[in-house]
């Protein structure tokens, strides 16, 4: 099936745009068998796609296999427990968000980051949020990651010059998990 679009504008992060005229878009559609019943869609998680009632959709004979857990692409975010205990929770969460976005954006051209943020995976990102005791531990972890060649962002809150958290760029879990094995999940 092919569609011709009269004009298409694509925007890139720098704010400039590219204009194409008479762009042809081709797509192959594979339809699943649907019954005439109304499907019931349910979800227990905002981060997981909704599940469809199996009675309304016939599934293919061969289901895709789940990815090997060691090869799952993950972003690690590490927060300071001393700040969690003394700062408003929203402020600490915001610090983690800053570090996470900075690590992704700074590595936006990295093939693993591109895959992690791809449209078909954007709703199923994997993050692991861990904690360290305080400032010396977050600085020490940052140094270990640097020594190991693990790209990350140590977020420094300004103007106070306080290292609040860090986040790695997305990596296959098998490459980075050993750096975080001794840390506790943030709860």
CSV table of C-alpha atoms in Angstrom, one decimal:
chain,number,residue,atom,x,y,z
A,1,UNK,CA,0.0,0.0,0.0
A,2,UNK,CA,1.5,3.4,-0.9
A,3,UNK,CA,0.4,6.9,0.0
A,4,UNK,CA,1.6,10.2,-1.4
A,5,UNK,CA,1.8,13.1,1.0
A,6,UNK,CA,1.7,16.5,-0.6
A,7,UNK,CA,4.2,18.1,1.9
A,8,UNK,CA,6.0,16.8,4.9
A,9,UNK,CA,8.0,18.8,7.4
A,10,UNK,CA,10.5,17.1,9.7
A,11,UNK,CA,11.9,18.9,12.6
A,12,UNK,CA,15.3,18.1,14.2
A,13,UNK,CA,16.5,19.0,17.7
A,14,UNK,CA,18.3,22.1,16.5
A,15,UNK,CA,14.9,23.7,15.6
A,16,UNK,CA,15.6,23.8,11.8
A,17,UNK,CA,13.4,21.8,9.5
A,18,UNK,CA,13.6,19.9,6.3
A,19,UNK,CA,10.7,20.1,3.8
A,20,UNK,CA,10.0,17.3,1.3
A,21,UNK,CA,7.4,17.7,-1.4
A,22,UNK,CA,5.4,14.8,-2.9
A,23,UNK,CA,6.8,12.3,-0.5
A,24,UNK,CA,5.8,8.7,-1.1
A,25,UNK,CA,5.2,6.5,2.0
A,26,UNK,CA,5.0,2.7,1.6
A,27,UNK,CA,3.9,0.3,4.2
A,28,UNK,CA,3.1,-3.4,4.3
A,29,UNK,CA,0.3,-4.3,6.7
A,30,UNK,CA,-0.1,-7.7,8.3
A,31,UNK,CA,-3.6,-8.1,9.8
A,32,UNK,CA,-4.3,-10.3,12.8
A,33,UNK,CA,-7.7,-12.0,13.0
A,34,UNK,CA,-10.1,-10.1,15.1
A,35,UNK,CA,-13.5,-11.3,16.3
A,36,UNK,CA,-16.6,-9.0,16.2
A,37,UNK,CA,-16.5,-8.8,20.0
A,38,UNK,CA,-15.4,-5.7,21.8
A,39,UNK,CA,-12.0,-6.2,23.2
A,40,UNK,CA,-11.3,-5.6,26.9
A,41,UNK,CA,-8.0,-3.7,27.4
A,42,UNK,CA,-6.4,-3.8,30.8
A,43,UNK,CA,-3.1,-2.6,32.3
A,44,UNK,CA,-1.7,-2.7,35.8
A,45,UNK,CA,1.2,-0.5,35.0
A,46,UNK,CA,1.7,2.9,33.3
A,47,UNK,CA,5.1,1.6,32.0
A,48,UNK,CA,3.7,-1.6,30.4
A,49,UNK,CA,1.5,-1.8,27.3
A,50,UNK,CA,-2.1,-2.8,27.9
A,51,UNK,CA,-2.9,-6.4,27.6
A,52,UNK,CA,-5.8,-7.5,25.4
A,53,UNK,CA,-8.2,-10.2,26.4
A,54,UNK,CA,-7.0,-13.4,24.6
A,55,UNK,CA,-10.6,-14.2,23.5
A,56,UNK,CA,-10.6,-11.2,21.1
A,57,UNK,CA,-7.4,-11.7,19.3
A,58,UNK,CA,-6.0,-14.7,17.6
A,59,UNK,CA,-2.3,-15.0,18.2
A,60,UNK,CA,0.3,-16.2,15.7
A,61,UNK,CA,1.5,-19.8,16.1
A,62,UNK,CA,5.1,-18.7,16.9
A,63,UNK,CA,5.3,-16.1,19.7
A,64,UNK,CA,8.4,-13.9,19.9
A,65,UNK,CA,10.8,-15.0,22.5
A,66,UNK,CA,11.6,-12.6,25.4
A,67,UNK,CA,15.0,-10.9,25.2
A,68,UNK,CA,17.9,-12.4,27.1
A,69,UNK,CA,17.9,-10.6,30.5
A,70,UNK,CA,21.7,-10.0,30.2
A,71,UNK,CA,21.2,-8.1,26.9
A,72,UNK,CA,18.3,-5.9,28.1
A,73,UNK,CA,19.3,-2.3,27.6
A,74,UNK,CA,19.0,-0.5,31.0
A,75,UNK,CA,19.8,2.9,32.4
A,76,UNK,CA,21.0,3.0,36.0
A,77,UNK,CA,20.1,6.0,38.2
A,78,UNK,CA,21.8,6.3,41.6
A,79,UNK,CA,20.4,8.7,44.3
A,80,UNK,CA,21.9,9.7,47.7
A,81,UNK,CA,20.1,8.2,50.7
A,82,UNK,CA,21.1,11.2,52.9
A,83,UNK,CA,19.3,13.5,50.5
A,84,UNK,CA,16.3,11.2,50.3
A,85,UNK,CA,16.0,11.4,54.1
A,86,UNK,CA,16.5,15.2,54.4
A,87,UNK,CA,15.2,16.8,51.2
A,88,UNK,CA,11.6,16.8,49.9
A,89,UNK,CA,11.0,13.6,47.9
A,90,UNK,CA,10.0,15.6,44.8
A,91,UNK,CA,13.4,17.5,44.8
A,92,UNK,CA,15.4,14.2,44.9
A,93,UNK,CA,13.3,12.7,42.2
A,94,UNK,CA,13.8,15.8,40.1
A,95,UNK,CA,17.6,15.4,40.5
A,96,UNK,CA,17.4,11.8,39.2
A,97,UNK,CA,15.3,13.0,36.3
A,98,UNK,CA,17.9,15.7,35.5
A,99,UNK,CA,20.7,13.2,35.5
A,100,UNK,CA,18.8,10.7,33.4
A,101,UNK,CA,17.7,13.1,30.7
A,102,UNK,CA,21.2,14.6,30.6
A,103,UNK,CA,22.9,11.2,30.2
A,104,UNK,CA,20.5,10.3,27.4
A,105,UNK,CA,20.6,13.6,25.6
A,106,UNK,CA,24.4,13.8,25.8
A,107,UNK,CA,24.6,10.4,24.1
A,108,UNK,CA,21.7,10.9,21.6
A,109,UNK,CA,23.8,9.8,18.7
A,110,UNK,CA,25.0,6.6,20.4
A,111,UNK,CA,23.5,3.5,18.7
A,112,UNK,CA,22.4,1.9,22.0
A,113,UNK,CA,20.8,5.1,23.1
A,114,UNK,CA,19.0,5.5,19.8
A,115,UNK,CA,17.7,2.0,20.1
A,116,UNK,CA,16.6,2.6,23.8
A,117,UNK,CA,14.6,5.7,22.7
A,118,UNK,CA,13.3,4.2,19.5
A,119,UNK,CA,9.5,4.6,18.9
A,120,UNK,CA,8.9,0.8,19.3
A,121,UNK,CA,10.8,0.7,22.6
A,122,UNK,CA,10.0,4.1,24.2
A,123,UNK,CA,7.1,2.7,26.2
A,124,UNK,CA,9.1,-0.2,27.6
A,125,UNK,CA,12.3,1.5,28.9
A,126,UNK,CA,14.2,-0.3,31.7
A,127,UNK,CA,15.7,1.8,34.5
A,128,UNK,CA,17.2,0.6,37.8
A,129,UNK,CA,17.1,3.2,40.6
A,130,UNK,CA,19.7,2.5,43.3
A,131,UNK,CA,21.0,4.4,46.3
A,132,UNK,CA,24.3,5.2,48.0
A,133,UNK,CA,24.8,6.5,51.5
A,134,UNK,CA,26.0,10.0,50.7
A,135,UNK,CA,28.3,12.4,48.8
A,136,UNK,CA,31.6,10.5,49.2
A,137,UNK,CA,30.0,7.3,47.9
A,138,UNK,CA,28.4,9.0,44.8
A,139,UNK,CA,31.8,10.6,44.0
A,140,UNK,CA,33.6,7.3,44.5
A,141,UNK,CA,31.1,5.5,42.2
A,142,UNK,CA,31.5,8.1,39.6
A,143,UNK,CA,35.3,7.6,39.7
A,144,UNK,CA,34.9,3.8,39.3
A,145,UNK,CA,32.6,4.3,36.4
A,146,UNK,CA,35.0,6.7,34.7
A,147,UNK,CA,37.9,4.3,35.3
A,148,UNK,CA,35.8,1.5,33.7
A,149,UNK,CA,34.9,3.6,30.7
A,150,UNK,CA,31.2,3.7,31.6
A,151,UNK,CA,29.6,6.9,30.3
A,152,UNK,CA,27.5,8.6,32.9
A,153,UNK,CA,26.3,12.0,34.2
A,154,UNK,CA,27.1,13.0,37.8
A,155,UNK,CA,24.5,15.6,38.4
A,156,UNK,CA,25.8,18.7,40.3
A,157,UNK,CA,23.1,20.9,41.8
A,158,UNK,CA,24.0,24.5,41.2
A,159,UNK,CA,24.7,27.0,42.6
A,160,UNK,CA,25.3,24.9,45.7
A,161,UNK,CA,27.8,22.7,43.9
A,162,UNK,CA,26.3,19.5,45.5
A,163,UNK,CA,26.7,16.2,43.6
A,164,UNK,CA,23.2,14.8,44.1
A,165,UNK,CA,22.9,11.7,41.8
A,166,UNK,CA,24.2,10.0,38.7
A,167,UNK,CA,22.8,8.2,35.7
A,168,UNK,CA,24.5,6.1,33.1
A,169,UNK,CA,23.7,6.3,29.4
A,170,UNK,CA,21.7,3.3,28.3
A,171,UNK,CA,23.8,0.1,28.2
A,172,UNK,CA,23.2,-3.6,27.8
A,173,UNK,CA,22.8,-4.9,31.4
A,174,UNK,CA,25.6,-7.4,30.9
A,175,UNK,CA,28.1,-4.5,30.4
A,176,UNK,CA,27.3,-2.4,33.4
A,177,UNK,CA,25.5,-4.5,36.1
A,178,UNK,CA,28.8,-5.5,37.8
A,179,UNK,CA,29.4,-1.8,38.8
A,180,UNK,CA,26.2,-1.7,40.7
A,181,UNK,CA,25.9,-5.2,42.3
A,182,UNK,CA,26.8,-3.9,45.8
A,183,UNK,CA,24.2,-1.1,45.8
A,184,UNK,CA,20.7,-1.3,47.3
A,185,UNK,CA,17.6,-0.7,45.4
A,186,UNK,CA,16.2,2.7,46.3
A,187,UNK,CA,13.0,2.3,48.3
